[in-house]
PDB file of C-alpha atoms in Angstrom:
ATOM      1  CA  MET A 325     135.027 137.527 105.324  1.00 49.00           C
ATOM      2  CA  LYS A 326     132.108 137.562 107.678  1.00 50.00           C
ATOM      3  CA  ARG A 327     129.741 135.309 105.410  1.00 52.00           C
ATOM      4  CA  ARG A 328     132.528 132.999 104.522  1.00 52.00           C
ATOM      5  CA  MET A 329     133.183 132.248 108.426  1.00 49.00           C
ATOM      6  CA  MET A 330     129.658 131.684 109.138  1.00 47.00           C
ATOM      7  CA  ALA A 331     129.269 129.355 106.113  1.00 45.00           C
ATOM      8  CA  ALA A 332     132.563 127.338 107.354  1.00 45.00           C
ATOM      9  CA  CYS A 333     131.045 127.121 110.791  1.00 44.00           C
ATOM     10  CA  ALA A 334     127.794 126.000 109.705  1.00 43.00           C
ATOM     11  CA  LEU A 335     129.626 123.088 107.946  1.00 44.00           C
ATOM     12  CA  LEU A 336     131.151 122.030 111.729  1.00 46.00           C
ATOM     13  CA  LEU A 337     127.596 122.006 113.115  1.00 45.00           C
ATOM     14  CA  PRO A 338     126.570 118.274 113.755  1.00 48.00           C
ATOM     15  CA  LEU A 339     123.868 116.922 111.279  1.00 42.00           C
ATOM     16  CA  PRO A 340     120.629 115.766 113.113  1.00 48.00           C
ATOM     17  CA  LEU A 341     121.043 111.811 113.689  1.00 57.00           C
ATOM     18  CA  LEU A 342     119.071 109.817 111.653  1.00 62.00           C
ATOM     19  CA  ALA A 343     117.006 106.838 113.234  1.00 75.00           C
ATOM     20  CA  GLU A 344     118.082 103.497 112.274  1.00 86.00           C
ATOM     21  CA  PRO A 345     115.690 101.433 110.548  1.00 90.00           C
ATOM     22  CA  VAL A 346     113.596  99.049 112.969  1.00 92.00           C
ATOM     23  CA  TRP A 347     113.565  95.643 111.572  1.00 94.00           C
ATOM     24  CA  VAL A 348     110.728  93.594 112.709  1.00 93.00           C
ATOM     25  CA  GLY A 349     110.418  91.053 110.095  1.00 93.00           C
ATOM     26  CA  ARG A 350     113.523  89.648 108.556  1.00 91.00           C
ATOM     27  CA  PHE A 351     112.800  85.910 107.656  1.00 91.00           C
ATOM     28  CA  LEU A 352     115.955  84.019 107.523  1.00 84.00           C
ATOM     29  CA  PRO A 353     115.810  80.215 106.481  1.00 72.00           C
ATOM     30  CA  ASP A 354     117.420  78.130 108.614  1.00 68.00           C
ATOM     31  CA  ALA A 355     118.240  74.338 108.793  1.00 54.00           C
ATOM     32  CA  GLY A 356     115.338  73.730 111.449  1.00 69.00           C
ATOM     33  CA  GLY A 357     112.860  75.864 109.523  1.00 73.00           C
ATOM     34  CA  ALA A 358     111.558  77.393 112.628  1.00 84.00           C
ATOM     35  CA  MET A 359     110.141  80.740 112.396  1.00 91.00           C
ATOM     36  CA  PRO A 360     112.201  83.521 114.087  1.00 91.00           C
ATOM     37  CA  ALA A 361     111.205  84.592 117.732  1.00 92.00           C
ATOM     38  CA  PRO A 362     108.950  86.259 118.519  1.00 95.00           C
ATOM     39  CA  TRP A 363     106.884  85.164 115.532  1.00 97.00           C
ATOM     40  CA  GLN A 364     104.099  82.518 116.142  1.00 96.00           C
ATOM     41  CA  VAL A 365     101.203  81.095 114.497  1.00 96.00           C
ATOM     42  CA  GLU A 366      98.152  82.329 116.203  1.00 94.00           C
ATOM     43  CA  ARG A 367      94.756  80.387 115.410  1.00 92.00           C
ATOM     44  CA  LEU A 368      91.529  82.351 115.958  1.00 86.00           C
ATOM     45  CA  ASP A 369      89.342  79.313 115.687  1.00 88.00           C
ATOM     46  CA  ASP A 370      90.390  75.665 116.575  1.00 90.00           C
ATOM     47  CA  LYS A 371      87.559  74.599 114.435  1.00 93.00           C
ATOM     48  CA  VAL A 372      89.150  76.066 111.310  1.00 95.00           C
ATOM     49  CA  PRO A 373      92.103  74.443 109.795  1.00 96.00           C
ATOM     50  CA  PRO A 374      95.377  76.785 110.074  1.00 97.00           C
ATOM     51  CA  THR A 375      96.956  78.510 107.282  1.00 98.00           C
ATOM     52  CA  ARG A 376     100.390  76.943 106.836  1.00 98.00           C
ATOM     53  CA  TYR A 377     103.516  78.883 107.163  1.00 97.00           C
ATOM     54  CA  ARG A 378     107.346  78.109 106.052  1.00 96.00           C
ATOM     55  CA  LEU A 379     110.411  79.851 105.706  1.00 96.00           C
ATOM     56  CA  ARG A 380     111.851  79.782 102.185  1.00 94.00           C
ATOM     57  CA  GLU A 381     114.062  81.785  99.621  1.00 94.00           C
ATOM     58  CA  TRP A 382     111.677  83.013  96.835  1.00 96.00           C
ATOM     59  CA  ASP A 383     113.140  84.408  93.646  1.00 97.00           C
ATOM     60  CA  GLY A 384     116.148  85.498  95.525  1.00 95.00           C
ATOM     61  CA  VAL A 385     114.072  87.141  98.558  1.00 95.00           C
ATOM     62  CA  ARG A 386     114.069  85.257 101.755  1.00 95.00           C
ATOM     63  CA  ALA A 387     110.594  85.421 102.901  1.00 96.00           C
ATOM     64  CA  VAL A 388     107.957  83.515 104.822  1.00 97.00           C
ATOM     65  CA  GLU A 389     105.294  81.828 102.563  1.00 97.00           C
ATOM     66  CA  ALA A 390     101.716  81.299 103.583  1.00 98.00           C
ATOM     67  CA  HIS A 391      99.506  78.721 101.979  1.00 98.00           C
ATOM     68  CA  ALA A 392      95.650  78.836 102.761  1.00 98.00           C
ATOM     69  CA  VAL A 393      93.319  76.007 101.632  1.00 98.00           C
ATOM     70  CA  ASN A 394      90.021  76.783 103.459  1.00 98.00           C
ATOM     71  CA  SER A 395      91.807  77.807 106.260  1.00 98.00           C
ATOM     72  CA  MET A 396      92.811  80.536 108.532  1.00 97.00           C
ATOM     73  CA  ALA A 397      95.487  81.552 111.110  1.00 96.00           C
ATOM     74  CA  LEU A 398      97.782  84.593 111.621  1.00 96.00           C
ATOM     75  CA  LEU A 399     101.510  84.468 111.718  1.00 98.00           C
ATOM     76  CA  ALA A 400     101.952  87.163 114.722  1.00 97.00           C
ATOM     77  CA  ARG A 401     104.345  88.837 116.918  1.00 97.00           C
ATOM     78  CA  PRO A 402     104.208  91.546 119.762  1.00 95.00           C
ATOM     79  CA  LEU A 403     105.665  95.017 118.612  1.00 94.00           C
ATOM     80  CA  GLN A 404     106.046  98.296 119.992  1.00 93.00           C
ATOM     81  CA  VAL A 405     107.172 101.127 117.762  1.00 94.00           C
ATOM     82  CA  ASP A 406     108.030 104.990 118.431  1.00 95.00           C
ATOM     83  CA  PHE A 407     105.906 106.658 115.838  1.00 94.00           C
ATOM     84  CA  ALA A 408     107.597 110.077 116.441  1.00 94.00           C
ATOM     85  CA  ARG A 409     110.875 108.384 115.082  1.00 95.00           C
ATOM     86  CA  THR A 410     109.797 105.880 112.599  1.00 96.00           C
ATOM     87  CA  PRO A 411     106.431 106.059 111.500  1.00 96.00           C
ATOM     88  CA  MET A 412     106.640 104.631 108.238  1.00 97.00           C
ATOM     89  CA  LEU A 413     106.445 100.666 107.455  1.00 98.00           C
ATOM     90  CA  CYS A 414     108.238  99.314 104.622  1.00 98.00           C
ATOM     91  CA  TRP A 415     107.767  95.616 103.495  1.00 98.00           C
ATOM     92  CA  ARG A 416     107.447  93.525 100.064  1.00 98.00           C
ATOM     93  CA  TRP A 417     104.774  90.862  99.509  1.00 99.00           C
ATOM     94  CA  ARG A 418     103.515  88.774  96.567  1.00 99.00           C
ATOM     95  CA  ILE A 419     100.590  86.513  95.803  1.00 99.00           C
ATOM     96  CA  ASP A 420     100.169  83.837  93.273  1.00 98.00           C
ATOM     97  CA  ALA A 421      96.596  84.722  92.324  1.00 98.00           C
ATOM     98  CA  PRO A 422      94.127  86.828  93.895  1.00 98.00           C
ATOM     99  CA  LEU A 423      90.887  85.169  95.514  1.00 98.00           C
ATOM    100  CA  GLU A 424      87.756  84.801  93.144  1.00 97.00           C
ATOM    101  CA  ALA A 425      84.937  84.693  95.561  1.00 96.00           C
ATOM    102  CA  ALA A 426      86.189  87.026  98.486  1.00 97.00           C
ATOM    103  CA  ASP A 427      84.163  90.219  98.976  1.00 96.00           C
ATOM    104  CA  MET A 428      85.294  92.264 102.161  1.00 96.00           C
ATOM    105  CA  THR A 429      82.083  93.999 102.446  1.00 96.00           C
ATOM    106  CA  GLN A 430      80.425  90.518 103.328  1.00 95.00           C
ATOM    107  CA  LYS A 431      81.188  88.136 106.143  1.00 94.00           C
ATOM    108  CA  SER A 432      80.822  85.384 103.761  1.00 95.00           C
ATOM    109  CA  GLY A 433      83.678  86.914 101.609  1.00 95.00           C
ATOM    110  CA  ASP A 434      85.736  88.127 104.453  1.00 96.00           C
ATOM    111  CA  ASP A 435      88.941  86.519 102.893  1.00 97.00           C
ATOM    112  CA  TYR A 436      92.363  87.768 101.654  1.00 98.00           C
ATOM    113  CA  ALA A 437      94.996  86.351  99.294  1.00 98.00           C
ATOM    114  CA  ALA A 438      97.426  88.476 101.555  1.00 99.00           C
ATOM    115  CA  ARG A 439      96.851  90.889 104.301  1.00 98.00           C
ATOM    116  CA  VAL A 440      99.031  92.665 107.061  1.00 98.00           C
ATOM    117  CA  TYR A 441      97.538  93.166 110.402  1.00 96.00           C
ATOM    118  CA  LEU A 442      98.590  96.100 112.695  1.00 97.00           C
ATOM    119  CA  SER A 443      96.918  95.936 116.345  1.00 93.00           C
ATOM    120  CA  PHE A 444      96.850  98.911 118.639  1.00 93.00           C
ATOM    121  CA  ASP A 445      95.945  99.942 122.140  1.00 83.00           C
ATOM    122  CA  VAL A 446      94.010 103.294 122.442  1.00 76.00           C
ATOM    123  CA  PRO A 447      92.965 105.450 125.364  1.00 65.00           C
ATOM    124  CA  THR A 448      89.808 104.217 126.954  1.00 67.00           C
ATOM    125  CA  ASP A 449      88.243 107.465 126.897  1.00 66.00           C
ATOM    126  CA  THR A 450      88.127 107.575 123.099  1.00 69.00           C
ATOM    127  CA  LEU A 451      86.031 104.684 123.153  1.00 61.00           C
ATOM    128  CA  SER A 452      82.088 104.800 123.759  1.00 57.00           C
ATOM    129  CA  PHE A 453      80.576 102.736 126.170  1.00 50.00           C
ATOM    130  CA  ALA A 454      78.884 100.294 123.541  1.00 57.00           C
ATOM    131  CA  THR A 455      82.597  99.785 122.087  1.00 58.00           C
ATOM    132  CA  ARG A 456      84.000  99.184 125.305  1.00 55.00           C
ATOM    133  CA  MET A 457      81.096  96.479 125.903  1.00 57.00           C
ATOM    134  CA  GLY A 458      81.578  95.252 122.381  1.00 57.00           C
ATOM    135  CA  LEU A 459      85.423  94.706 122.976  1.00 53.00           C
ATOM    136  CA  GLY A 460      84.472  92.997 126.300  1.00 50.00           C
ATOM    137  CA  MET A 461      82.349  90.335 124.800  1.00 58.00           C
ATOM    138  CA  ALA A 462      84.757  89.761 121.776  1.00 54.00           C
ATOM    139  CA  ARG A 463      87.728  89.007 124.419  1.00 48.00           C
ATOM    140  CA  ALA A 464      85.461  86.749 126.385  1.00 51.00           C
ATOM    141  CA  LEU A 465      84.751  84.620 123.314  1.00 58.00           C
ATOM    142  CA  ARG A 466      88.096  84.988 121.535  1.00 60.00           C
ATOM    143  CA  GLY A 467      90.698  85.832 124.344  1.00 54.00           C
ATOM    144  CA  ASN A 468      92.625  88.968 125.327  1.00 56.00           C
ATOM    145  CA  HIS A 469      94.465  89.047 122.016  1.00 61.00           C
ATOM    146  CA  VAL A 470      91.486  90.882 120.571  1.00 61.00           C
ATOM    147  CA  PRO A 471      92.757  94.442 120.151  1.00 65.00           C
ATOM    148  CA  ASP A 472      91.343  98.144 120.663  1.00 71.00           C
ATOM    149  CA  ALA A 473      91.619  98.780 117.192  1.00 87.00           C
ATOM    150  CA  ALA A 474      93.468  97.186 113.753  1.00 92.00           C
ATOM    151  CA  VAL A 475      94.426  98.602 110.760  1.00 96.00           C
ATOM    152  CA  ASN A 476      94.836  95.992 107.862  1.00 97.00           C
ATOM    153  CA  TYR A 477      96.634  96.345 104.696  1.00 99.00           C
ATOM    154  CA  ILE A 478      94.986  93.832 102.170  1.00 98.00           C
ATOM    155  CA  TRP A 479      95.679  92.365  98.633  1.00 98.00           C
ATOM    156  CA  ASP A 480      92.103  92.432  97.242  1.00 98.00           C
ATOM    157  CA  ASN A 481      90.404  90.972  94.325  1.00 97.00           C
ATOM    158  CA  ARG A 482      87.713  93.442  93.462  1.00 95.00           C
ATOM    159  CA  HIS A 483      87.941  97.109  95.081  1.00 97.00           C
ATOM    160  CA  PRO A 484      90.167  99.619  93.856  1.00 98.00           C
ATOM    161  CA  VAL A 485      93.378 100.712  95.365  1.00 98.00           C
ATOM    162  CA  GLY A 486      93.175 102.995  98.150  1.00 98.00           C
ATOM    163  CA  THR A 487      89.596 101.926  99.424  1.00 98.00           C
ATOM    164  CA  TRP A 488      88.938 101.778 102.961  1.00 98.00           C
ATOM    165  CA  GLN A 489      86.439  99.842 104.251  1.00 96.00           C
ATOM    166  CA  PRO A 490      85.233  98.644 108.051  1.00 95.00           C
ATOM    167  CA  ASN A 491      85.759  94.816 108.497  1.00 92.00           C
ATOM    168  CA  ALA A 492      82.687  92.744 108.036  1.00 92.00           C
ATOM    169  CA  TYR A 493      82.461  91.644 111.464  1.00 88.00           C
ATOM    170  CA  THR A 494      83.979  94.709 113.431  1.00 86.00           C
ATOM    171  CA  ASP A 495      84.378  98.389 112.694  1.00 84.00           C
ATOM    172  CA  ARG A 496      87.058  98.139 115.065  1.00 85.00           C
ATOM    173  CA  ALA A 497      89.483  96.806 112.226  1.00 90.00           C
ATOM    174  CA  ARG A 498      89.679  98.939 109.100  1.00 94.00           C
ATOM    175  CA  MET A 499      90.628  97.451 105.801  1.00 96.00           C
ATOM    176  CA  LEU A 500      92.890  99.210 103.121  1.00 98.00           C
ATOM    177  CA  VAL A 501      93.284  97.947  99.898  1.00 98.00           C
ATOM    178  CA  LEU A 502      97.198  98.558  98.600  1.00 99.00           C
ATOM    179  CA  ARG A 503      96.809  96.129  95.651  1.00 98.00           C
ATOM    180  CA  THR A 504      93.932  94.450  93.799  1.00 98.00           C
ATOM    181  CA  GLY A 505      93.574  91.975  91.239  1.00 97.00           C
ATOM    182  CA  GLY A 506      96.077  89.932  89.586  1.00 97.00           C
ATOM    183  CA  THR A 507      97.963  92.335  87.411  1.00 97.00           C
ATOM    184  CA  GLU A 508     101.144  92.112  89.825  1.00 98.00           C
ATOM    185  CA  ALA A 509     100.498  88.321  90.863  1.00 98.00           C
ATOM    186  CA  GLY A 510     103.689  86.230  90.631  1.00 98.00           C
ATOM    187  CA  ARG A 511     106.444  88.850  91.575  1.00 98.00           C
ATOM    188  CA  TRP A 512     107.600  90.769  94.557  1.00 98.00           C
ATOM    189  CA  VAL A 513     105.997  94.299  95.073  1.00 98.00           C
ATOM    190  CA  ASP A 514     107.419  96.816  97.501  1.00 98.00           C
ATOM    191  CA  GLU A 515     105.249  99.011  99.896  1.00 98.00           C
ATOM    192  CA  ARG A 516     105.603 102.120 102.184  1.00 98.00           C
ATOM    193  CA  ARG A 517     102.945 102.981 104.402  1.00 98.00           C
ATOM    194  CA  ASP A 518     102.655 106.083 106.900  1.00 97.00           C
ATOM    195  CA  VAL A 519     101.053 103.756 109.738  1.00 96.00           C
ATOM    196  CA  ALA A 520     100.368 106.479 111.992  1.00 93.00           C
ATOM    197  CA  ALA A 521      98.563 108.487 109.249  1.00 95.00           C
ATOM    198  CA  ASP A 522      96.614 105.719 108.337  1.00 96.00           C
ATOM    199  CA  PHE A 523      95.505 104.947 111.594  1.00 94.00           C
ATOM    200  CA  GLN A 524      94.667 108.586 112.029  1.00 93.00           C
ATOM    201  CA  ARG A 525      92.591 108.650 108.755  1.00 94.00           C
ATOM    202  CA  ALA A 526      90.780 105.236 109.869  1.00 93.00           C
ATOM    203  CA  PHE A 527      89.933 106.283 113.421  1.00 90.00           C
ATOM    204  CA  GLY A 528      89.971 109.992 113.630  1.00 87.00           C
ATOM    205  CA  HIS A 529      92.605 110.264 116.356  1.00 82.00           C
ATOM    206  CA  ALA A 530      96.247 109.483 116.524  1.00 79.00           C
ATOM    207  CA  PRO A 531      97.416 105.911 117.792  1.00 75.00           C
ATOM    208  CA  ALA A 532      98.207 105.560 121.243  1.00 75.00           C
ATOM    209  CA  ARG A 533     100.467 102.495 121.158  1.00 87.00           C
ATOM    210  CA  LEU A 534     101.233  99.748 118.404  1.00 94.00           C
ATOM    211  CA  THR A 535     100.895  96.318 120.046  1.00 93.00           C
ATOM    212  CA  GLY A 536     101.244  93.821 117.351  1.00 95.00           C
ATOM    213  CA  MET A 537     101.656  92.878 113.739  1.00 97.00           C
ATOM    214  CA  ALA A 538     100.336  89.904 112.065  1.00 97.00           C
ATOM    215  CA  LEU A 539     100.539  88.304 108.546  1.00 98.00           C
ATOM    216  CA  ALA A 540      97.944  86.192 106.784  1.00 97.00           C
ATOM    217  CA  SER A 541      96.371  84.450 103.853  1.00 98.00           C
ATOM    218  CA  ASP A 542      92.738  83.787 104.807  1.00 96.00           C
ATOM    219  CA  THR A 543      90.454  81.526 102.894  1.00 98.00           C
ATOM    220  CA  ASP A 544      88.248  79.874 105.419  1.00 96.00           C
ATOM    221  CA  ASN A 545      85.013  81.692 104.671  1.00 96.00           C
ATOM    222  CA  THR A 546      85.448  81.134 100.464  1.00 96.00           C
ATOM    223  CA  GLY A 547      87.117  77.779 100.777  1.00 97.00           C
ATOM    224  CA  GLU A 548      89.521  79.155  98.202  1.00 98.00           C
ATOM    225  CA  GLU A 549      93.412  78.187  97.958  1.00 98.00           C
ATOM    226  CA  ALA A 550      95.918  80.998  98.171  1.00 98.00           C
ATOM    227  CA  ARG A 551      99.514  81.301  98.424  1.00 99.00           C
ATOM    228  CA  ALA A 552     101.393  84.630  99.356  1.00 99.00           C
ATOM    229  CA  GLY A 553     105.009  85.818 100.463  1.00 98.00           C
ATOM    230  CA  PHE A 554     105.975  88.479 102.983  1.00 98.00           C
ATOM    231  CA  ALA A 555     109.554  89.630 103.713  1.00 98.00           C
ATOM    232  CA  ASP A 556     111.676  92.654 104.760  1.00 97.00           C
ATOM    233  CA  PHE A 557     109.289  94.429 107.282  1.00 98.00           C
ATOM    234  CA  ARG A 558     111.095  97.631 108.845  1.00 97.00           C
ATOM    235  CA  PHE A 559     110.063 100.936 110.398  1.00 97.00           C
ATOM    236  CA  ILE A 560     111.845 104.035 109.091  1.00 97.00           C
ATOM    237  CA  GLU A 561     111.701 107.848 109.508  1.00 96.00           C
ATOM    238  CA  ARG A 562     108.973 109.726 107.649  1.00 93.00           C
ATOM    239  CA  ASP A 563     111.342 111.216 105.197  1.00 92.00           C
ATOM    240  CA  ALA A 564     113.645 108.212 104.715  1.00 92.00           C
ATOM    241  CA  ALA A 565     113.668 105.915 101.763  1.00 90.00           C
ATOM    242  CA  CYS A 566     113.032 102.227 102.388  1.00 91.00           C
ATOM    243  CA  PRO A 567     116.585 100.747 102.947  1.00 78.00           C
ATOM    244  CA  SER A 568     117.784  98.077 100.573  1.00 74.00           C
ATOM    245  CA  THR A 569     118.115  94.721 102.188  1.00 64.00           C
TER     246      THR A 569
END
């Protein structure tokens, strides 16, 4: 009898509340074609033609399309997320084809058919004097949008899935290959990443604060053409499944 009463009482205990998905990128086409706030195109070099972005419905998915022809620009937004509650990032993406000449280990090949870029602030005391000086010089040249650290999820053309590589220009940006080659080109592919864990692996300490997200197709170094799609970005709990759209 006592066991039955305890079991009944247990059923009455409130279940822990699940954190709602934090949607950060729902791209719904509208009549005007404008990007939803706070997303905006960010050019890193005015001398380089910008990658073009447009909203569209693509094989039944409401998405943003990136079209790069010897070009580079980010589609970016500011962002803050509580990694203690929702550390997992879900999204879907696609490419028409991988780049041919790109090589992420070389400055001349630092191009990507598709990438998702996350920027972070980190405590100053985790940065060496040389790193602080380097960041100061980079911000003097390129503006204050240069982050303390960045993790890039990329669709590569030659390196195996799971490859980590410092960016060819700065080791403050780390590249992680999630897809490679053209086997999955031409269709939507779903992703699910533990952003906090990825940052920890890349830099050796927990991220302090996520500050922004950007999407890009990038071909200004190789001069190639690329087309990619991005959709349905949301952060969820570590043990939760990516919610359907």
